[in-house]
Amino acid sequence: MGDSSCRPRRQRRRSCRAAAIAVGAGVAVGAMAFTRSGRPGCWAPPPAANGVYHFRAARASLQLCVVPVPGPARSGIPGVVPLPEGLQSLSLFGWTIGGSFFVDWEDSPWGPYREVGLLSCLAIATSAAALASGAWGAWASHVWVDSKDATEGGRRLYGLPATTCTIAAEEAGPDGCVLAFGRAPLLHINDGVGPLGRIDTPPRLMVGFLPRASRAEGELPWPLPSDLTLPNLSGGLREADPQDVEVGFDCRRLLSYPIRLRPGGASFLPGHAPTGGNGVVPRLDFSAWLPLFGVELLDVEIEVGVPEAL
């Protein structure tokens, strides 16, 4: 699904027609949108028959923090990630909810990979149509994955600001620490994760977590439901592939889509703010982040809807 080399144009067109017929009338429009782009199998396959993409994660953790409100588009304020035009943060007295997340994907449209992201705020889309539909969600200002196929698919399909780098995940030792990075849970961003393409000693990102065997699994702790659907916003990238735009996939626009989570187990974690990050663009000042708490989900079945432009 994520082969880095595409077949000749004629072969691609034949497979496009076959794929559109195979998925049936229920998703024929969506399938043609992907196949007509001329890159079937290179950045995203058609969605499933029910119109969603299926993912499975062995582990997904979220750390929530109170963070400063992002600035407006093109504000240039050091340490503050600007929001794209058409978005407004949900805040109180200059503060909002943000944080970080880590997902160890076992299965996805692009195969297994790891993903780390930073959430700069809760946001709501401000266009008239978006306000009528109540489009809101957590806003990811930075996303890193360790798969080039997932990077391309995430940017072109979901408008995520994804880049490729090395991600290491380590369990804490008997003392509760992860190597020399500190106590788990943690996220440390090495200085080499920046815009200049510098080569540093891997890993570029270090994720530390508590041993899985140290926590009870099975029944989810209150108030976590066993089946949860959340809204999500992304998009607003500076550039989009012209072929994608022709068939209605424009990652420069704000995008909205639901995410359905069905975890097999979960636990609450101590709060933690990310560390490091020198060289990250847009710049972030983690010293202003106030940790709240974390949540870890295990063996998660996830359905992600096809994004709709706002």
Coordinates of C-alpha atoms in Angstrom, one line a residue:
M1 CA 0.0 0.0 0.0
G2 CA 2.8 2.4 0.6
D3 CA 5.3 1.4 -2.1
S4 CA 7.7 4.3 -2.8
S5 CA 7.7 3.6 -6.6
C6 CA 4.6 4.0 -8.7
R7 CA 3.8 1.9 -11.7
P8 CA 3.7 3.3 -15.2
R9 CA 0.8 5.5 -16.0
R10 CA -1.2 3.0 -18.1
Q11 CA -0.9 0.3 -15.5
R12 CA -2.0 2.8 -12.8
R13 CA -5.1 3.8 -14.8
R14 CA -6.1 0.1 -15.2
S15 CA -5.7 -0.6 -11.5
C16 CA -7.7 2.6 -10.8
R17 CA -10.7 1.4 -12.8
A18 CA -10.5 -2.1 -11.2
A19 CA -10.3 -0.6 -7.7
A20 CA -13.3 1.6 -8.3
I21 CA -15.4 -1.3 -9.5
A22 CA -14.2 -3.6 -6.6
V23 CA -15.2 -1.2 -3.8
G24 CA -18.7 -0.9 -5.0
A25 CA -21.2 1.9 -5.4
G26 CA -21.1 2.9 -1.7
V27 CA -17.6 4.3 -2.0
A28 CA -17.2 4.7 -5.7
V29 CA -16.9 8.5 -5.6
G30 CA -14.3 8.3 -2.9
A31 CA -12.3 5.7 -4.7
M32 CA -12.3 7.6 -7.9
A33 CA -11.1 10.7 -6.0
F34 CA -8.0 8.7 -5.0
T35 CA -7.4 6.8 -8.1
R36 CA -7.8 9.7 -10.5
S37 CA -5.0 11.5 -8.7
G38 CA -2.6 9.3 -10.7
R39 CA -0.9 7.9 -7.5
P40 CA -2.9 4.8 -6.4
G41 CA -1.1 2.9 -3.7
C42 CA 1.6 5.6 -3.4
W43 CA 0.0 7.8 -0.8
A44 CA -3.4 6.5 0.2
P45 CA -5.6 3.6 -0.8
P46 CA -9.4 3.9 -1.1
P47 CA -11.3 3.8 2.2
A48 CA -13.1 0.7 3.3
A49 CA -16.7 -0.1 2.2
N50 CA -18.1 1.9 5.1
G51 CA -16.3 5.0 4.0
V52 CA -13.6 5.0 6.8
Y53 CA -10.0 4.1 7.2
H54 CA -9.1 1.3 9.7
F55 CA -6.2 1.6 12.0
R56 CA -5.0 -0.6 14.9
A57 CA -2.6 0.7 17.6
A58 CA -0.8 -1.5 20.2
R59 CA -0.4 1.6 22.4
A60 CA -1.6 5.2 22.2
S61 CA -0.8 7.7 24.9
L62 CA -2.0 11.3 25.4
Q63 CA -0.6 13.9 27.7
L64 CA -2.8 16.9 28.4
C65 CA -1.3 20.2 29.5
V66 CA -2.5 23.8 30.0
V67 CA -0.7 25.8 27.3
P68 CA -0.6 29.4 26.2
V69 CA -3.1 30.4 23.5
P70 CA -1.5 30.3 20.0
G71 CA -1.1 33.5 18.1
P72 CA -2.9 34.5 14.9
A73 CA -1.7 33.5 11.5
R74 CA 1.7 35.0 10.6
S75 CA 2.1 36.5 14.1
G76 CA 5.8 35.6 14.3
I77 CA 5.6 35.5 18.1
P78 CA 8.6 33.5 19.4
G79 CA 7.6 30.4 21.3
V80 CA 4.0 30.6 20.1
V81 CA 2.6 28.4 17.3
P82 CA 0.3 30.5 15.0
L83 CA -3.1 29.2 14.0
P84 CA -4.1 29.2 10.4
E85 CA -6.8 31.7 9.3
G86 CA -10.3 30.4 9.9
L87 CA -9.5 28.9 13.3
Q88 CA -10.0 30.3 16.8
S89 CA -8.7 28.7 19.9
L90 CA -11.1 27.7 22.7
S91 CA -9.4 29.5 25.7
L92 CA -9.9 31.2 29.0
F93 CA -7.7 34.1 30.2
G94 CA -5.1 33.4 27.6
W95 CA -4.8 29.7 28.2
T96 CA -6.1 26.6 26.4
I97 CA -5.7 22.8 26.5
G98 CA -2.9 21.2 24.5
G99 CA -0.3 18.5 25.0
S100 CA 1.4 15.6 23.2
F101 CA 0.6 12.1 21.9
F102 CA 2.4 9.0 20.9
V103 CA 0.9 6.1 18.8
D104 CA 2.5 2.8 18.0
W105 CA 0.5 1.8 14.9
E106 CA 0.3 -2.0 14.3
D107 CA -1.8 -1.6 11.2
S108 CA -2.8 1.3 9.0
P109 CA -3.3 2.3 5.3
W110 CA 0.5 2.8 5.3
G111 CA 1.5 -0.3 7.3
P112 CA 3.1 -0.2 10.8
Y113 CA 4.8 3.0 12.0
R114 CA 5.2 5.2 15.0
E115 CA 3.8 8.7 15.4
V116 CA 4.4 11.6 17.8
G117 CA 2.5 14.9 17.8
L118 CA 2.2 18.1 19.7
L119 CA -1.2 19.7 20.3
S120 CA -1.1 23.5 20.5
C121 CA -4.8 24.1 21.5
L122 CA -8.4 23.2 21.3
A123 CA -9.8 25.1 18.3
I124 CA -13.1 25.8 16.5
A125 CA -13.5 26.7 12.8
T126 CA -15.0 30.1 12.4
S127 CA -16.6 30.0 8.9
A128 CA -20.4 30.3 8.8
A129 CA -20.7 26.7 7.5
A130 CA -18.3 25.4 10.1
L131 CA -20.0 27.2 13.0
A132 CA -23.3 25.7 11.8
S133 CA -21.9 22.2 12.0
G134 CA -19.9 22.8 15.2
A135 CA -16.5 21.8 13.7
W136 CA -14.0 21.8 16.5
G137 CA -11.2 19.6 17.8
A138 CA -7.6 19.4 19.1
W139 CA -5.1 21.2 16.7
A140 CA -1.9 19.4 16.0
S141 CA 0.9 21.9 15.3
H142 CA 3.7 19.3 14.8
V143 CA 3.6 15.7 13.7
W144 CA 6.5 13.3 13.3
V145 CA 6.4 9.7 12.0
D146 CA 9.0 7.1 11.2
S147 CA 7.6 6.2 7.8
K148 CA 8.0 8.2 4.6
D149 CA 4.7 6.7 3.2
A150 CA 2.8 7.7 6.3
T151 CA 4.4 11.2 6.1
E152 CA 3.2 11.7 2.5
G153 CA -0.2 10.1 3.2
G154 CA -0.8 12.1 6.3
R155 CA 0.1 15.4 4.6
R156 CA -1.9 14.8 1.4
L157 CA -4.9 13.1 2.7
Y158 CA -5.4 14.6 6.2
G159 CA -3.4 17.9 5.9
L160 CA -1.2 17.0 8.8
P161 CA 2.1 18.9 9.2
A162 CA 4.0 15.5 9.2
T163 CA 7.7 15.1 8.8
T164 CA 9.8 11.9 8.9
C165 CA 12.3 11.2 11.6
T166 CA 13.6 8.4 13.9
I167 CA 11.3 7.6 16.9
A168 CA 12.5 5.4 19.8
A169 CA 10.2 4.1 22.5
E170 CA 11.6 2.6 25.7
E171 CA 10.1 1.2 28.9
A172 CA 11.3 2.6 32.2
G173 CA 13.8 0.5 34.2
P174 CA 13.4 -0.6 37.8
D175 CA 14.1 2.9 39.0
G176 CA 11.3 4.3 36.9
C177 CA 13.6 6.2 34.6
V178 CA 14.2 5.9 30.8
L179 CA 18.0 5.9 30.2
A180 CA 19.2 9.4 31.1
F181 CA 16.1 11.2 30.0
G182 CA 14.3 11.1 33.3
R183 CA 11.2 9.4 34.8
A184 CA 8.5 7.9 32.6
P185 CA 6.2 8.8 31.1
L186 CA 8.1 11.3 29.0
L187 CA 8.7 12.8 25.5
H188 CA 12.0 14.3 24.6
I189 CA 12.6 16.0 21.3
N190 CA 16.3 16.0 20.3
D191 CA 17.8 19.2 19.0
G192 CA 18.2 17.7 15.5
V193 CA 14.5 17.8 14.8
G194 CA 14.5 21.0 12.9
P195 CA 14.1 22.6 9.5
L196 CA 17.8 22.5 8.3
G197 CA 18.0 18.8 7.7
R198 CA 20.8 18.3 10.2
I199 CA 22.0 14.8 10.9
D200 CA 22.2 13.9 14.7
T201 CA 22.8 10.7 16.5
P202 CA 19.4 8.9 16.6
P203 CA 16.9 8.7 18.1
R204 CA 15.6 12.1 17.1
L205 CA 12.6 11.6 19.4
M206 CA 12.5 9.5 22.6
V207 CA 9.2 8.3 24.1
G208 CA 9.4 6.8 27.5
F209 CA 6.6 4.8 29.1
L210 CA 5.8 2.7 32.2
P211 CA 6.1 -1.1 31.7
R212 CA 2.9 -2.5 30.4
A213 CA 2.9 -5.3 32.9
S214 CA 2.9 -2.8 35.8
R215 CA -0.7 -1.7 35.1
A216 CA -4.0 -3.7 35.1
E217 CA -5.7 -4.3 31.8
G218 CA -9.2 -5.1 30.8
E219 CA -12.0 -3.0 32.2
L220 CA -11.6 0.7 31.4
P221 CA -11.3 3.1 34.3
W222 CA -14.1 5.6 34.8
P223 CA -14.9 7.8 33.0
L224 CA -13.3 6.3 29.8
P225 CA -16.0 4.7 27.6
S226 CA -15.3 1.5 25.6
D227 CA -16.4 3.2 22.4
L228 CA -15.7 6.9 21.8
T229 CA -16.0 9.2 18.7
L230 CA -14.2 12.5 18.7
P231 CA -14.1 15.4 16.2
N232 CA -10.8 16.4 14.7
L233 CA -9.5 19.3 12.7
S234 CA -6.4 19.6 10.5
G235 CA -5.2 21.1 7.2
G236 CA -4.0 24.6 6.6
L237 CA -0.7 23.5 5.0
R238 CA 1.1 26.0 2.7
E239 CA 1.3 23.7 -0.4
A240 CA -0.9 21.1 -2.1
D241 CA -0.3 18.7 -5.0
P242 CA -2.1 20.2 -8.1
Q243 CA -3.4 16.7 -9.0
D244 CA -4.9 16.3 -5.5
V245 CA -6.6 19.6 -5.8
E246 CA -8.2 18.7 -9.1
V247 CA -10.0 15.8 -7.5
G248 CA -11.0 17.6 -4.4
F249 CA -8.2 16.9 -1.9
D250 CA -6.7 20.2 -0.9
C251 CA -4.6 20.1 2.2
R252 CA -4.3 23.9 2.2
R253 CA -8.0 24.0 3.4
L254 CA -9.2 23.3 6.9
L255 CA -10.4 19.7 7.1
S256 CA -12.8 18.0 9.5
Y257 CA -13.3 14.3 10.2
P258 CA -14.4 12.0 13.0
I259 CA -12.2 9.5 14.9
R260 CA -13.7 6.5 16.5
L261 CA -11.7 4.8 19.3
R262 CA -12.4 1.3 20.8
P263 CA -9.6 0.5 23.3
G264 CA -9.1 -2.9 24.8
G265 CA -7.5 -1.5 27.9
A266 CA -6.6 1.9 29.4
S267 CA -5.0 3.6 32.4
F268 CA -4.3 7.1 33.7
L269 CA -0.7 8.3 33.8
P270 CA 1.1 11.1 35.7
G271 CA 1.2 14.4 33.8
H272 CA 4.3 15.3 31.8
A273 CA 5.3 18.2 29.5
P274 CA 7.7 17.5 26.6
T275 CA 11.3 18.4 26.9
G276 CA 14.0 19.5 24.4
G277 CA 12.8 20.9 21.1
N278 CA 15.6 23.3 20.3
G279 CA 15.4 23.9 16.5
V280 CA 11.8 22.9 16.2
V281 CA 9.8 25.1 13.8
P282 CA 7.3 26.5 14.5
R283 CA 9.0 27.3 17.8
L284 CA 7.5 26.1 21.1
D285 CA 8.3 27.0 24.7
F286 CA 7.7 24.0 26.8
S287 CA 8.6 25.8 30.0
A288 CA 5.2 27.5 29.8
W289 CA 3.3 24.2 29.6
L290 CA 1.6 23.1 32.8
P291 CA 1.0 19.3 32.9
L292 CA -2.4 17.9 33.9
F293 CA -2.5 14.1 33.4
G294 CA -2.0 11.4 30.8
V295 CA -4.1 8.6 29.4
E296 CA -2.8 5.4 27.8
L297 CA -4.9 3.2 25.6
L298 CA -3.9 -0.4 24.7
D299 CA -4.9 -2.6 21.8
V300 CA -7.0 0.2 20.1
E301 CA -9.2 -0.3 17.1
I302 CA -9.6 3.1 15.3
E303 CA -11.8 4.3 12.5
V304 CA -10.9 7.6 10.8
G305 CA -13.3 9.3 8.4
V306 CA -12.4 10.7 5.1
P307 CA -11.8 14.5 5.6
E308 CA -14.3 17.1 4.5
A309 CA -13.2 20.6 3.6
L310 CA -14.7 23.4 5.7

